Backbone as JSON, one array per atom type, in Angstrom:
{
  "sequence": "MSAKNAKTAKDDLRPEYRFDYSKSKPNRFAPGSKSDLTVAVVLDPDVAAVFTDSQAVNEALRTVTRVMRQNAVPRRSRRAR",
  "N": [[-9.85, 19.53, 11.78], [-9.8, 22.12, 9.47], [-11.24, 22.73, 6.5], [-9.63, 24.38, 4.83], [-7.06, 24.21, 6.16], [-6.95, 21.29, 5.7], [-6.45, 21.36, 2.71], [-4.06, 22.57, 2.83], [-2.25, 21.15, 3.98], [-2.38, 18.72, 2.41], [-1.25, 19.91, 0.04], [1.37, 20.07, 0.8], [2.26, 17.42, 0.49], [4.45, 15.57, -1.52], [4.21, 13.76, -4.63], [6.39, 11.86, -4.93], [9.19, 11.3, -3.17], [12.69, 12.08, -3.17], [15.45, 10.52, -1.75], [18.68, 11.26, -0.73], [20.81, 8.71, -0.28], [23.54, 8.64, -0.07], [24.44, 10.44, 1.88], [23.69, 9.3, 4.06], [23.83, 7.71, 7.57], [25.27, 5.13, 9.58], [23.15, 3.22, 11.56], [23.53, 4.01, 14.73], [22.83, 2.59, 16.97], [22.61, -0.27, 16.25], [25.02, -1.87, 16.08], [25.12, -3.19, 18.44], [23.35, -5.15, 18.47], [22.97, -8.62, 18.41], [22.18, -10.55, 16.51], [19.67, -11.08, 13.81], [17.46, -11.37, 15.09], [16.99, -9.91, 17.45], [15.1, -8.15, 19.48], [13.84, -5.03, 20.72], [12.84, -4.1, 23.62], [10.86, -2.21, 25.79], [11.33, -1.25, 29.23], [9.5, -1.15, 32.09], [10.11, 1.63, 34.48], [10.13, 0.29, 37.28], [10.93, -2.26, 37.01], [13.37, -1.8, 35.32], [15.07, -1.22, 37.15], [15.53, -3.43, 38.8], [16.62, -5.3, 36.66], [19.58, -4.87, 35.3], [20.78, -5.1, 33.08], [20.89, -6.7, 29.7], [21.51, -9.19, 29.75], [20.69, -10.32, 32.46], [17.98, -9.93, 32.11], [17.4, -11.61, 30.09], [18.2, -14.24, 31.35], [16.35, -14.28, 33.41], [13.89, -14.58, 31.88], [14.48, -17.02, 30.66], [14.47, -18.91, 32.83], [11.84, -18.47, 33.71], [10.37, -19.45, 31.5], [11.46, -22.09, 31.62], [10.17, -23.03, 33.9], [7.82, -22.95, 33.15], [7.45, -24.67, 31.13], [8.02, -27.0, 32.53], [5.56, -27.18, 34.09], [3.61, -27.33, 32.54], [0.53, -28.48, 31.43], [0.07, -31.79, 29.92], [-1.45, -31.99, 26.79], [-4.36, -33.73, 25.52], [-4.49, -35.82, 22.8], [-6.74, -35.3, 20.05], [-7.58, -37.68, 18.94], [-7.93, -39.29, 21.13], [-10.2, -38.9, 22.43]],
  "CA": [[-9.02, 20.3, 10.78], [-10.88, 22.67, 8.65], [-11.23, 22.42, 4.95], [-8.35, 25.31, 4.44], [-5.9, 23.25, 6.64], [-6.66, 20.09, 4.97], [-5.92, 21.53, 1.53], [-2.73, 23.17, 2.84], [-1.52, 19.83, 4.28], [-2.35, 17.89, 1.2], [-0.45, 20.65, -1.16], [2.61, 19.95, 1.15], [2.86, 16.12, 0.23], [4.85, 15.23, -2.85], [3.89, 12.34, -5.1], [7.44, 10.99, -4.81], [10.32, 11.77, -2.46], [14.02, 11.09, -3.47], [16.48, 10.61, -0.76], [20.11, 11.16, -1.03], [21.28, 7.87, 0.58], [24.93, 8.74, 0.1], [24.7, 10.97, 3.18], [23.19, 8.55, 5.23], [24.94, 7.28, 8.48], [24.84, 3.73, 9.95], [22.46, 3.31, 12.85], [24.37, 3.96, 15.95], [22.33, 1.34, 17.91], [22.59, -1.45, 15.51], [26.07, -2.81, 16.28], [24.86, -4.0, 19.65], [22.41, -6.5, 18.34], [24.04, -9.87, 17.88], [21.47, -11.07, 15.51], [18.49, -10.31, 13.28], [16.31, -11.89, 15.92], [17.02, -9.03, 18.29], [13.86, -7.42, 19.68], [14.03, -3.79, 21.63], [11.61, -4.02, 24.55], [10.96, -1.14, 26.92], [10.96, -1.89, 30.78], [9.02, -0.05, 33.2], [10.96, 2.01, 35.58], [10.47, -0.54, 38.46], [11.53, -3.46, 36.34], [14.65, -1.88, 34.74], [15.78, -1.13, 38.4], [15.89, -5.0, 39.25], [17.47, -5.83, 35.72], [20.31, -3.83, 34.87], [21.24, -5.39, 31.64], [19.92, -7.55, 28.94], [21.86, -10.7, 30.37], [19.85, -10.56, 33.63], [16.61, -10.04, 31.6], [17.32, -13.09, 29.38], [18.24, -15.23, 32.47], [15.01, -14.45, 34.38], [12.86, -15.18, 31.09], [14.75, -18.48, 30.4], [14.14, -19.37, 33.95], [10.52, -18.55, 33.68], [10.04, -20.45, 30.5], [11.7, -23.6, 31.85], [9.32, -23.52, 34.79], [6.5, -22.98, 32.43], [7.45, -25.94, 30.25], [7.87, -28.15, 33.54], [4.36, -27.26, 34.82], [2.62, -27.39, 31.45], [-0.31, -29.79, 31.51], [0.12, -32.25, 28.62], [-2.76, -31.83, 26.08], [-4.84, -34.9, 24.99], [-4.86, -35.72, 21.4], [-8.2, -35.21, 19.42], [-8.0, -39.04, 18.65], [-8.11, -40.02, 22.43], [-11.58, -38.52, 22.92]],
  "C": [[-10.02, 20.86, 9.94], [-10.38, 22.36, 7.23], [-9.9, 23.19, 4.32], [-7.23, 24.47, 4.94], [-5.59, 22.04, 5.84], [-6.13, 20.28, 3.51], [-4.36, 21.97, 1.51], [-1.85, 21.65, 3.23], [-1.53, 19.05, 3.08], [-1.25, 18.46, 0.09], [1.06, 20.34, -0.6], [3.51, 18.5, 0.9], [3.15, 16.02, -1.24], [4.47, 14.08, -3.3], [5.16, 11.35, -4.94], [8.5, 11.93, -3.79], [11.63, 11.18, -2.66], [14.95, 11.55, -2.44], [17.89, 10.33, -1.33], [20.79, 10.1, 0.02], [22.7, 8.03, 0.87], [25.49, 9.66, 1.26], [24.28, 10.54, 4.26], [24.18, 8.07, 6.08], [24.21, 5.9, 9.13], [23.87, 4.03, 11.29], [23.42, 3.1, 14.05], [24.08, 2.89, 16.98], [22.39, 0.05, 17.44], [23.67, -2.2, 15.91], [25.92, -3.54, 17.49], [24.02, -5.26, 19.53], [23.34, -7.5, 17.65], [23.4, -10.61, 16.61], [20.18, -10.56, 14.86], [17.43, -10.57, 13.92], [16.1, -10.95, 17.12], [15.73, -8.42, 18.42], [14.04, -6.47, 20.69], [12.72, -3.96, 22.49], [11.94, -2.89, 25.74], [10.54, -1.56, 28.17], [10.4, -0.98, 31.27], [10.11, 0.38, 34.26], [11.49, 1.08, 36.66], [11.18, -1.71, 38.05], [12.91, -3.29, 36.12], [15.33, -1.69, 36.13], [16.39, -2.35, 38.82], [16.8, -5.57, 38.04], [18.1, -4.83, 35.24], [21.04, -3.9, 33.66], [20.57, -6.78, 31.08], [20.41, -9.12, 29.54], [20.76, -11.14, 31.36], [18.5, -10.71, 33.22], [16.3, -11.38, 30.99], [17.33, -14.3, 30.52], [17.16, -15.54, 33.23], [14.01, -15.03, 33.11], [13.19, -16.55, 30.75], [14.3, -19.23, 31.5], [12.62, -19.73, 34.0], [9.95, -19.59, 32.63], [10.38, -21.96, 30.68], [10.66, -24.0, 33.03], [7.91, -23.58, 34.17], [6.33, -24.45, 31.68], [7.19, -27.22, 31.34], [6.53, -28.29, 34.15], [3.41, -27.32, 33.81], [1.74, -28.87, 31.8], [-0.35, -30.39, 30.04], [-1.38, -32.18, 28.04], [-3.23, -33.27, 25.64], [-4.96, -34.77, 23.42], [-6.45, -35.71, 21.08], [-8.38, -36.73, 19.39], [-8.38, -39.77, 20.15], [-9.74, -39.63, 22.93], [-12.38, -39.46, 22.4]]
}
């Protein structure tokens, strides 16, 4: 960016912006979330083809975490050394 372009870009920024929130609309995607702990994740197309909805994804992840817990190697405590 040249010095002239940098100056123009800086001049476009205001020290403060005032938004008219009375004209704002609710997030149309928010009603689908069931709790504040909802996380949006983007699936690759090949994975999305297998998991058609969030219930299928959650079921698969719960199965994986259950298996991980069952196969976890117990840690030795520091005192046992």
